[in-house]
PDB file of C-alpha atoms in Angstrom:
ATOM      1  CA  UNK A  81     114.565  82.158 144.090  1.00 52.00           C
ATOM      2  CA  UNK A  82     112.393  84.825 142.533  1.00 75.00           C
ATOM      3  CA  UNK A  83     113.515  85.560 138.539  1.00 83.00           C
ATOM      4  CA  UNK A  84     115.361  89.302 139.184  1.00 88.00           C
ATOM      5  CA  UNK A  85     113.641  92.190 137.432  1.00 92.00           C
ATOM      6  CA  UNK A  86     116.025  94.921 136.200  1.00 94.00           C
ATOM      7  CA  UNK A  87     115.221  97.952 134.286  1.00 95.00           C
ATOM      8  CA  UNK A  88     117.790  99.177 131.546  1.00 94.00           C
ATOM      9  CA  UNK A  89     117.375 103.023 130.895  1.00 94.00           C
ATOM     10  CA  UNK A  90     119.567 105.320 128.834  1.00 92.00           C
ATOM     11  CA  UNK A  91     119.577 108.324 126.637  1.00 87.00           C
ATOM     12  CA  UNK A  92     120.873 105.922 124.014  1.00 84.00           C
ATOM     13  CA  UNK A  93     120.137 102.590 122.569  1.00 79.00           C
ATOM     14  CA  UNK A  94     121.282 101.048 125.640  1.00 82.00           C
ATOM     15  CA  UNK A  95     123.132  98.391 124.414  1.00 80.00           C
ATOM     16  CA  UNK A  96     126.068  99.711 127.034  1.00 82.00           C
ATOM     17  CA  UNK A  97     124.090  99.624 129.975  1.00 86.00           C
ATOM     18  CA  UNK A  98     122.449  96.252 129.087  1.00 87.00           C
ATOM     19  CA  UNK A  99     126.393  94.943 128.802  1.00 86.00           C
ATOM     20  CA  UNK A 100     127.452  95.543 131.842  1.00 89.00           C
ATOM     21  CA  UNK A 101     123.990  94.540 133.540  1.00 89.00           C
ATOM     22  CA  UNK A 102     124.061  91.123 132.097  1.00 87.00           C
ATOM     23  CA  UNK A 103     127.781  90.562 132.912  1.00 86.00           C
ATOM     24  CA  UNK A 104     127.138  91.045 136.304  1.00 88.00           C
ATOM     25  CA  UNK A 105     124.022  89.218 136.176  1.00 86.00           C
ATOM     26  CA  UNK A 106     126.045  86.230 134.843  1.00 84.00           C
ATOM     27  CA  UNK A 107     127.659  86.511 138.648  1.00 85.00           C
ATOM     28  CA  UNK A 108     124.385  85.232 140.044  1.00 83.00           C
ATOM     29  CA  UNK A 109     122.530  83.500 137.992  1.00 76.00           C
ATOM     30  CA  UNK A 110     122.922  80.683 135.590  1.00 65.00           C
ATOM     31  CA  UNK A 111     120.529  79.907 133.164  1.00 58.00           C
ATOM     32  CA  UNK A 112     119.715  83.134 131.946  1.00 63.00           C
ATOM     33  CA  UNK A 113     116.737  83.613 133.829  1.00 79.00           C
ATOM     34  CA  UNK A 114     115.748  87.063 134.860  1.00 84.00           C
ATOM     35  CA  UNK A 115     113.584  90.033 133.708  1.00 88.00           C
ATOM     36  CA  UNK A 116     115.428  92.556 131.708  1.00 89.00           C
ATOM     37  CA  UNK A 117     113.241  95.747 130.272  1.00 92.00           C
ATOM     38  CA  UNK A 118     114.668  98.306 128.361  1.00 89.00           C
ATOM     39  CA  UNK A 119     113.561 102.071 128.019  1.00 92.00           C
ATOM     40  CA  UNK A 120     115.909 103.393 125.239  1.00 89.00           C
ATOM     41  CA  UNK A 121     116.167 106.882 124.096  1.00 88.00           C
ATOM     42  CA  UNK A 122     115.110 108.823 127.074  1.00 91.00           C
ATOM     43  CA  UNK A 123     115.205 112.865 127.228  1.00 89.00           C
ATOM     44  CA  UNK A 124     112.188 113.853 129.589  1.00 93.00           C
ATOM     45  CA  UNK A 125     111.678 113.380 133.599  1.00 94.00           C
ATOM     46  CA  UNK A 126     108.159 111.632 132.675  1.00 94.00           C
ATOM     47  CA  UNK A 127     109.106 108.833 131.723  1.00 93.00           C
ATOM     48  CA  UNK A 128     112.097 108.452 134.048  1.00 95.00           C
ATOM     49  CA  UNK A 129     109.506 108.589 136.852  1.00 95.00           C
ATOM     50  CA  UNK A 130     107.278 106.066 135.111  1.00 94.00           C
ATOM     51  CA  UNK A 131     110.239 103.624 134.709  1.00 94.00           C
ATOM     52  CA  UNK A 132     111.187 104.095 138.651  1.00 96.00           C
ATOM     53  CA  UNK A 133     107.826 103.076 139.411  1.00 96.00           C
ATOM     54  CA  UNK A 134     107.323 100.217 137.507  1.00 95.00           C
ATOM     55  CA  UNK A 135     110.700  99.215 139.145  1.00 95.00           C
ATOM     56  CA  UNK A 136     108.969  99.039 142.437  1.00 96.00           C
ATOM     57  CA  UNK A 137     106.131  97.682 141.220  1.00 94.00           C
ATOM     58  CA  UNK A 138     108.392  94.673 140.048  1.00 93.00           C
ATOM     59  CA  UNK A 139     110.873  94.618 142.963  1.00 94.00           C
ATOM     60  CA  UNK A 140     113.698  94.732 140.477  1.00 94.00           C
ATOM     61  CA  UNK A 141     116.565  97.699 139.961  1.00 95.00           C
ATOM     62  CA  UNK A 142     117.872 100.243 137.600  1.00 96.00           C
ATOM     63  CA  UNK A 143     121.178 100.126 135.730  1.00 95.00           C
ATOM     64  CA  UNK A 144     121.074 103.541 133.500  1.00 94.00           C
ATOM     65  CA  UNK A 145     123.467 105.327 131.504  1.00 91.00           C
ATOM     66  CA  UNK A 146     122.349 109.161 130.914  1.00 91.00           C
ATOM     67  CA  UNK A 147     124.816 111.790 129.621  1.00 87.00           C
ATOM     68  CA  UNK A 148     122.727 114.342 130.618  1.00 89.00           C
ATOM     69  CA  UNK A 149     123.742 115.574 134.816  1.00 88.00           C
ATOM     70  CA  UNK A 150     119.991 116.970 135.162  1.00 92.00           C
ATOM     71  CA  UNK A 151     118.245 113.836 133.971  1.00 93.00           C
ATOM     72  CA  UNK A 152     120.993 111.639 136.010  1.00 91.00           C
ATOM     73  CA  UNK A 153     120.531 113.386 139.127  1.00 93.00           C
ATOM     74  CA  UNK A 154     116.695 112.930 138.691  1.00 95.00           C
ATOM     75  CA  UNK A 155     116.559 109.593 138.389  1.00 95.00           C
ATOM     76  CA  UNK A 156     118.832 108.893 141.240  1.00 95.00           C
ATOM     77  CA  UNK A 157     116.583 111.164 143.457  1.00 96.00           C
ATOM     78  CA  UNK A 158     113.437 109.861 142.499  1.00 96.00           C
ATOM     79  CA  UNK A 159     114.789 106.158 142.592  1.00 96.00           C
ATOM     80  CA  UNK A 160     115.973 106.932 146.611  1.00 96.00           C
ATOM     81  CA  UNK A 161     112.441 108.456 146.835  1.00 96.00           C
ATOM     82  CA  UNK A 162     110.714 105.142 145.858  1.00 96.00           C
ATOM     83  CA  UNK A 163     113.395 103.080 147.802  1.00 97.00           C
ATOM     84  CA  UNK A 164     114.255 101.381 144.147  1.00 96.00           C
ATOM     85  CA  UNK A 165     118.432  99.974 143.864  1.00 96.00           C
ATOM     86  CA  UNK A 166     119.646 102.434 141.072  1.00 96.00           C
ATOM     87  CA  UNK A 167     122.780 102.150 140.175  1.00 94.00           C
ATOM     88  CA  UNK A 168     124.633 104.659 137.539  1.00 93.00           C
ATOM     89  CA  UNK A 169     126.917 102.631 135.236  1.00 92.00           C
ATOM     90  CA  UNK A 170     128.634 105.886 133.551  1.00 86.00           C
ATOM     91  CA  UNK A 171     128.038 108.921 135.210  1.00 83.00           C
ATOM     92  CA  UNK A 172     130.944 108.062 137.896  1.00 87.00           C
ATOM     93  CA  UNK A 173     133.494 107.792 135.183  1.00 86.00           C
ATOM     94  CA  UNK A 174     132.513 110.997 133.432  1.00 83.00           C
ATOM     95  CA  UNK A 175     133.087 112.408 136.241  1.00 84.00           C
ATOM     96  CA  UNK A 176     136.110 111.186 136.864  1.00 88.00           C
ATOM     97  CA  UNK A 177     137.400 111.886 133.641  1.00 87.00           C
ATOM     98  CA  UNK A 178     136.193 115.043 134.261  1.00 85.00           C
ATOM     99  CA  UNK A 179     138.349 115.726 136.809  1.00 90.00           C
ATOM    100  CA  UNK A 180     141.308 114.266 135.483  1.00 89.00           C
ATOM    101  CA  UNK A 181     141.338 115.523 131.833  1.00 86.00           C
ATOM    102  CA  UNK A 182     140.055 119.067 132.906  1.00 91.00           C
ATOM    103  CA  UNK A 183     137.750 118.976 130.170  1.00 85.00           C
ATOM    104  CA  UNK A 184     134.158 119.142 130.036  1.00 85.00           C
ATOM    105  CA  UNK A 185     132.047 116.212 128.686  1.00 81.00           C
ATOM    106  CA  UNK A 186     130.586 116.916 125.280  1.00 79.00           C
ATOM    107  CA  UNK A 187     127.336 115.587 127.136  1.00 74.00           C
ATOM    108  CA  UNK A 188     126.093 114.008 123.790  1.00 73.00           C
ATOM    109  CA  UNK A 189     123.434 110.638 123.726  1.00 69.00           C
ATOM    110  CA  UNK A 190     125.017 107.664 121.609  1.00 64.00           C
ATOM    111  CA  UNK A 191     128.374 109.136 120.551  1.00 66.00           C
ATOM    112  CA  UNK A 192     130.238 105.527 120.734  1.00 62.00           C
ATOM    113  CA  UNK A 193     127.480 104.305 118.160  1.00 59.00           C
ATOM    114  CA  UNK A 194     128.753 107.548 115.943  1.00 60.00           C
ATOM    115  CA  UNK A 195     131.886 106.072 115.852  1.00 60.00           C
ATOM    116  CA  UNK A 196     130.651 102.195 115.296  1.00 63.00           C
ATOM    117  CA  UNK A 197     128.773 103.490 112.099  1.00 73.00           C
ATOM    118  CA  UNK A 198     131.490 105.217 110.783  1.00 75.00           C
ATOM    119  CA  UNK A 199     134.401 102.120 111.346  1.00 76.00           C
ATOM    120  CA  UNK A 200     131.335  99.738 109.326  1.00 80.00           C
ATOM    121  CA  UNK A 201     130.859 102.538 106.708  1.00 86.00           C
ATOM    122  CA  UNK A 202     134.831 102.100 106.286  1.00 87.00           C
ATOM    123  CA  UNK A 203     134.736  98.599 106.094  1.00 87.00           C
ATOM    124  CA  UNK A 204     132.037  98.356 103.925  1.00 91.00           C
ATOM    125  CA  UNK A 205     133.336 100.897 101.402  1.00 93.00           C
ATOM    126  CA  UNK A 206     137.202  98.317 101.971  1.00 92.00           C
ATOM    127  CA  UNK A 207     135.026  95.108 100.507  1.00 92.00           C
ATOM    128  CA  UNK A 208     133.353  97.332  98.243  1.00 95.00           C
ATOM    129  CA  UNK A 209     136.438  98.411  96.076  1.00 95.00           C
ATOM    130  CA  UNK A 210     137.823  94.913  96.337  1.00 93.00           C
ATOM    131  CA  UNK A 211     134.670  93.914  95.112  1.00 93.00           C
ATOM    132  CA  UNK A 212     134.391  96.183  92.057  1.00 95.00           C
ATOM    133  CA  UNK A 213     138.600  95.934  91.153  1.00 95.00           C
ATOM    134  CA  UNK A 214     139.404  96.286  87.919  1.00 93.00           C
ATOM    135  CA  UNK A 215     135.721  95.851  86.523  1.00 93.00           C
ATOM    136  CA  UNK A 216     135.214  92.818  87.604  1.00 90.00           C
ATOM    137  CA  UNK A 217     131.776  93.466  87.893  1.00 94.00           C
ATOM    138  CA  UNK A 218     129.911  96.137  85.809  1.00 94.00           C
ATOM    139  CA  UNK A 219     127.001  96.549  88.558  1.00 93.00           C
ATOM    140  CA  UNK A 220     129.029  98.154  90.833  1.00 95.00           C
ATOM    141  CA  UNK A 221     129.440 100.988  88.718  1.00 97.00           C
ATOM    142  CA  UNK A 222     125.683 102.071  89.422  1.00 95.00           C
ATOM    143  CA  UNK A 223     126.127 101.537  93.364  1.00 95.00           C
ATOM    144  CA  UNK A 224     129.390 103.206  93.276  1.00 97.00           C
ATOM    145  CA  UNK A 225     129.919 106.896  94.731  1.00 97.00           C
ATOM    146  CA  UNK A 226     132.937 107.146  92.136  1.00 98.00           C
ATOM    147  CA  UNK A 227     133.944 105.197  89.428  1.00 98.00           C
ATOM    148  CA  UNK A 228     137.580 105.799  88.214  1.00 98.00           C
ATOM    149  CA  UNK A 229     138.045 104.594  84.836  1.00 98.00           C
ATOM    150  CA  UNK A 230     142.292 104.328  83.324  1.00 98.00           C
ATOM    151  CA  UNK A 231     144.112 101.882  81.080  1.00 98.00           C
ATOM    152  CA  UNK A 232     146.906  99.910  83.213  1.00 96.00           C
ATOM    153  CA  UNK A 233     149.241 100.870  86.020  1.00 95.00           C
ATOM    154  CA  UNK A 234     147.176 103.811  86.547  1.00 97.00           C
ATOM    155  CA  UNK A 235     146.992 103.789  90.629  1.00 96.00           C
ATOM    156  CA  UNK A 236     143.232 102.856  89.940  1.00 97.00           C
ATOM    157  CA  UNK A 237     143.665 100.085  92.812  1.00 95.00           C
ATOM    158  CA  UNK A 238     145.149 102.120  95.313  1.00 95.00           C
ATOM    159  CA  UNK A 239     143.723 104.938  94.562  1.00 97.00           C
ATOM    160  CA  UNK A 240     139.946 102.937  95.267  1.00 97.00           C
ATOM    161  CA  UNK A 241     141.590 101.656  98.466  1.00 94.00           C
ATOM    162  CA  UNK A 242     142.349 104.939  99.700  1.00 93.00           C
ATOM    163  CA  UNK A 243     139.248 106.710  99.085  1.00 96.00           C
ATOM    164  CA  UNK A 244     137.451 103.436 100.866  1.00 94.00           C
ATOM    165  CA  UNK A 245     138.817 104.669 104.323  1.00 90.00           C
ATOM    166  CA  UNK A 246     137.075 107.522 103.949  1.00 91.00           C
ATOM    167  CA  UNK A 247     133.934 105.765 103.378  1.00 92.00           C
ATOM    168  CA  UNK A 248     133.692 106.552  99.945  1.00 95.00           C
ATOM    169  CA  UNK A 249     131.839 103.623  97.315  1.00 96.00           C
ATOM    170  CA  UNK A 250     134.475 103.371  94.474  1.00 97.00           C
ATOM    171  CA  UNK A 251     134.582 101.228  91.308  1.00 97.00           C
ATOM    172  CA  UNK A 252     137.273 101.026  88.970  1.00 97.00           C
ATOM    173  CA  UNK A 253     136.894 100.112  85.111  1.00 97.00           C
ATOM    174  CA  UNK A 254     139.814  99.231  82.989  1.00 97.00           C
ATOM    175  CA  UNK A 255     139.910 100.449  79.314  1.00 97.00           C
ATOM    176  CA  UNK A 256     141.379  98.163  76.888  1.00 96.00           C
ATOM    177  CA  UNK A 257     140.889  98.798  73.317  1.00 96.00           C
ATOM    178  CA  UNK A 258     140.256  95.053  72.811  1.00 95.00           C
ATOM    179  CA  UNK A 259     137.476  95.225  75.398  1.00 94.00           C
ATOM    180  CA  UNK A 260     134.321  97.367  74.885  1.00 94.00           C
ATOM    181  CA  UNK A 261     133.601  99.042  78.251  1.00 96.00           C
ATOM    182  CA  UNK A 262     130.595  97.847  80.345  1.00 96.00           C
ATOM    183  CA  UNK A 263     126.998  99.409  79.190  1.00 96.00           C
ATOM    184  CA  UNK A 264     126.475 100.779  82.744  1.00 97.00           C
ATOM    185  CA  UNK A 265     129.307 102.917  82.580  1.00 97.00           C
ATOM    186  CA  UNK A 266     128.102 105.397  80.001  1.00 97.00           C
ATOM    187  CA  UNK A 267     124.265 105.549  82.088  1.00 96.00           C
ATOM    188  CA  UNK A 268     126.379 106.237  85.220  1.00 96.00           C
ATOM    189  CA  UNK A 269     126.412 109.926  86.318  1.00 97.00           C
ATOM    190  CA  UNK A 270     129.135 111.575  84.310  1.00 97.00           C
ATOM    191  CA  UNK A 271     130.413 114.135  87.562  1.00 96.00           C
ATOM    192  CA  UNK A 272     131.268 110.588  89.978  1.00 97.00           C
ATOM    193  CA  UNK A 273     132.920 109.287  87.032  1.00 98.00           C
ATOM    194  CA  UNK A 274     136.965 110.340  86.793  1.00 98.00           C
ATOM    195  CA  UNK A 275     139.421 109.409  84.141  1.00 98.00           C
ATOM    196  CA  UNK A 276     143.191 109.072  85.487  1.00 98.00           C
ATOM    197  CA  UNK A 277     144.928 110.148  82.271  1.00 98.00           C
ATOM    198  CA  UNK A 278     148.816 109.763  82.347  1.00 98.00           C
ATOM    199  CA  UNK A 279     152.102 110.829  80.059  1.00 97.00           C
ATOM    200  CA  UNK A 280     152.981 107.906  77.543  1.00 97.00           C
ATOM    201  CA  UNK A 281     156.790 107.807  78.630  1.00 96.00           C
ATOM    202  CA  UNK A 282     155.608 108.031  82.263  1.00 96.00           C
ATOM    203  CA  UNK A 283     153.345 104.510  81.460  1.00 96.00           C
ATOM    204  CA  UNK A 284     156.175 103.028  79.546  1.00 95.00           C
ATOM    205  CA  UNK A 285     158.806 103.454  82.425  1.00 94.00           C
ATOM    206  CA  UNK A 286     156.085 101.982  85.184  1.00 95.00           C
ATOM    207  CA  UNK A 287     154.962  99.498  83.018  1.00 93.00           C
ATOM    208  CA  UNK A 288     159.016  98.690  82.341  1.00 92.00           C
ATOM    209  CA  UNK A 289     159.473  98.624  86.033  1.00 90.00           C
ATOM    210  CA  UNK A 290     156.434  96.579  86.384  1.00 88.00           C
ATOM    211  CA  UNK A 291     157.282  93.691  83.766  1.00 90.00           C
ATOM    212  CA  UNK A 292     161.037  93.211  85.543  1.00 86.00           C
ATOM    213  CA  UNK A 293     159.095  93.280  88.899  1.00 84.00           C
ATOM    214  CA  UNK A 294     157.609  90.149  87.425  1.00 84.00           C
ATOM    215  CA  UNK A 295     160.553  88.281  86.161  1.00 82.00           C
ATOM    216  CA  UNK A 296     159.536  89.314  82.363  1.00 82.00           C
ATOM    217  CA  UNK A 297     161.190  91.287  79.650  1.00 75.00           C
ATOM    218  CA  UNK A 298     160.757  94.904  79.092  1.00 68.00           C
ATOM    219  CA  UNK A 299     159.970  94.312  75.402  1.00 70.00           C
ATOM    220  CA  UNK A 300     156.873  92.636  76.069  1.00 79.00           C
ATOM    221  CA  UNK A 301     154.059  94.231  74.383  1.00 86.00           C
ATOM    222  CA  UNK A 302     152.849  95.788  77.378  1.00 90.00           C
ATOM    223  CA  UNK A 303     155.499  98.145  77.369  1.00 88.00           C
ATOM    224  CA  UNK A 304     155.836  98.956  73.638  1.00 92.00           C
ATOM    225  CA  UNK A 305     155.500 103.038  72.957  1.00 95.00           C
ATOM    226  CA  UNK A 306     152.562 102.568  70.239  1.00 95.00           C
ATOM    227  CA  UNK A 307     151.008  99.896  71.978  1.00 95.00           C
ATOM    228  CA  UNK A 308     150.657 102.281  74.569  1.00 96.00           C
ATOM    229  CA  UNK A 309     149.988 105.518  72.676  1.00 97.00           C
ATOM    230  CA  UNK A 310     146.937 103.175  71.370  1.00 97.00           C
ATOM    231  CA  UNK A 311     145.679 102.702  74.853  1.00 97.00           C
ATOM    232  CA  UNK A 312     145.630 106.380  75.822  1.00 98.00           C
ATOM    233  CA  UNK A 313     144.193 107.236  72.575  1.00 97.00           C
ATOM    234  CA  UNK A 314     140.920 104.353  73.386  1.00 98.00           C
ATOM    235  CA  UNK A 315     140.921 105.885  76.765  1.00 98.00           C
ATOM    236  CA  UNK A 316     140.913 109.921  75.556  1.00 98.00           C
ATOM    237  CA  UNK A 317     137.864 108.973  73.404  1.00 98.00           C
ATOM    238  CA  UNK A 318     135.907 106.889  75.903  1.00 98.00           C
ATOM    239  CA  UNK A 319     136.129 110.020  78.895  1.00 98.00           C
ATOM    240  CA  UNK A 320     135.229 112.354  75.765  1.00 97.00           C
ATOM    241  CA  UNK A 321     132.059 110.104  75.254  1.00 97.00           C
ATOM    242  CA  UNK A 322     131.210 110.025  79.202  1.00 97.00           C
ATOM    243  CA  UNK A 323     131.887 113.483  79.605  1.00 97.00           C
ATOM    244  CA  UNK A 324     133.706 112.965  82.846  1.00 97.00           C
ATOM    245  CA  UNK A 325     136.191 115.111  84.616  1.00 97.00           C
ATOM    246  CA  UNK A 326     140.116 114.349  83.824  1.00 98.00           C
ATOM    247  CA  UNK A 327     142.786 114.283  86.113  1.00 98.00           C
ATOM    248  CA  UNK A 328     146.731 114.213  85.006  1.00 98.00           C
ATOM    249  CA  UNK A 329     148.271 111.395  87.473  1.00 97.00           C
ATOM    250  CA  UNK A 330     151.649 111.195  85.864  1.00 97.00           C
ATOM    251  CA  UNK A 331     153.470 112.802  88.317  1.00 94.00           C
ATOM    252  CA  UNK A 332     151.142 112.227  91.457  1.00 94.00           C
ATOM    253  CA  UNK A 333     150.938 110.505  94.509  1.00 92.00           C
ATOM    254  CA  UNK A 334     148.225 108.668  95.646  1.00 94.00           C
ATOM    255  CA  UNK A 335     147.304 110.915  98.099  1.00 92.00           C
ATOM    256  CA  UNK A 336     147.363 113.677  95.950  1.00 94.00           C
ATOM    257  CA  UNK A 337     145.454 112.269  92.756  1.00 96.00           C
ATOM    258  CA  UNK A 338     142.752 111.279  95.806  1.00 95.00           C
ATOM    259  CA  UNK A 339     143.083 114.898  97.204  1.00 94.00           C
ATOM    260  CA  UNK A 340     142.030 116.153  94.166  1.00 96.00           C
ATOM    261  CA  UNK A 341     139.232 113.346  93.663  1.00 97.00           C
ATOM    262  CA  UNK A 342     137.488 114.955  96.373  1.00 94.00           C
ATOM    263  CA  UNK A 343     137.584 118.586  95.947  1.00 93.00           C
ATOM    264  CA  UNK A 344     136.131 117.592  92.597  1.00 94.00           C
ATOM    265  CA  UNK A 345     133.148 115.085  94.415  1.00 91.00           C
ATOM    266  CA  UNK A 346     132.770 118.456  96.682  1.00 87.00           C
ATOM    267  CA  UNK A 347     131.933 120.757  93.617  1.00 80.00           C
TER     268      UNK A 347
END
């Protein structure tokens, strides 16, 4: 048996069209030999015809996926023309949807791979803020798109998850009075930088909360009124130094502390 020749053309990359070829070529034929050329990105009638003939030429057929109805109906004519096997892997259930959705087709090359970039921009930006928590390390504060910077029990951890889903970079950078910040943090950009400031009883009460969450005492030093009027007092002078912008969290949600985030990233 002759190795089959098939052409691949699309107005995309053609990965979907190449898919569905090679799973039915996996019907009839078992050790992966055949012929497989690929004409990506297509948008003009020239090269359509080209492909067609080089079909011919070869003896092999056409699996294509083209959005546009002009270019579709082209190829099909000009493959019946040059009595080349064409057959149209998505047109049929455009149309189709078409019909039952009484909608028109948005008619668009490479729209799925849109929506692949944006799910791995959204899972990069995930294992990004996991990977720059709590400043556990400093370089991510130059790659970042924001870099929230609060003493404890902030939100600064869910507030970096959140933004991640919408594909945004974020590091987070605890201030502790004990601990001088990280260098890179005062030669980051001072407008991606934002400080999550928050009302002393507010911290005590969370930080209260937090400690019996834990099994622990609410006396520990963690939750002691100066200890933490210390804290915010480190943290006003570091965001004074960076010149950052200042948001009140006290009495915020998540959503809305992150709502606010980005009108500010907007400006």
């Amino acid at each position: 048996m002759e190795k089959p020749v098939v052409f691949v053309i699309s107005d995309s990359v053609g990965e979907t069209a190449e898919f569905v070829v090679k799973a039915a070529l996996s019907q009839f034929i078992y050790d992966q030999e055949y012929e497989m050329h690929r004409f990506p990105y297509i948008d003009n009638k020239m090269t359509l015809k080209k492909a067609v003939q080089l079909a011919k030429d070869k003896q092999g057929i056409i699996g294509f996926t083209l959005v546009d109805p002009e270019l579709r109906n082209y190829l099909k004519t000009e493959s019946k023309i040059q009595h080349v096997e064409c057959i149209d892997i998505m047109g049929p259930m455009i149309s189709a949807m078409e019909r039952a959705f009484s909608r028109k087709p948005r008619l668009e090359p490479g729209l799925i791979h849109q929506l692949d970039e944006d799910y791995f921009k959204r899972i990069e930006a995930i294992e990004f803020a996991v990977r720059y928590d709590d400043g556990r390390d400093p370089r991510g504060i130059q790659q970042s798109d924001i870099v929230l910077i609060g003493v404890s029990r902030t939100s600064k951890t869910p507030l970096s998850q959140y933004l991640a889903h919408k594909r945004l970079k974020v590091a987070n950078v605890p201030i502790v009075p004990e601990v001088e910040p990280p260098s890179e943090l005062f030669k980051a950009n001072p407008a991606k930088c934002i400080g999550l400031k928050i009302n002393p009883q507010k911290l005590n009460d969370i930080r209260k909360e937090r400690l019996k969450a834990l099994g622990l005492g609410d006396r520990a030093i963690y939750a002691n009124m100066e200890r933490i009027n210390k804290e915010l007092e480190h943290f006003q002078s570091i965001v004074e130094k960076i010149k950052c912008p200042v948001i009140d969290v006290s009495y915020k949600a998540v959503e809305e502390t992150a709502n606010v985030i980005l009108t500010i990233m907007r400006k």
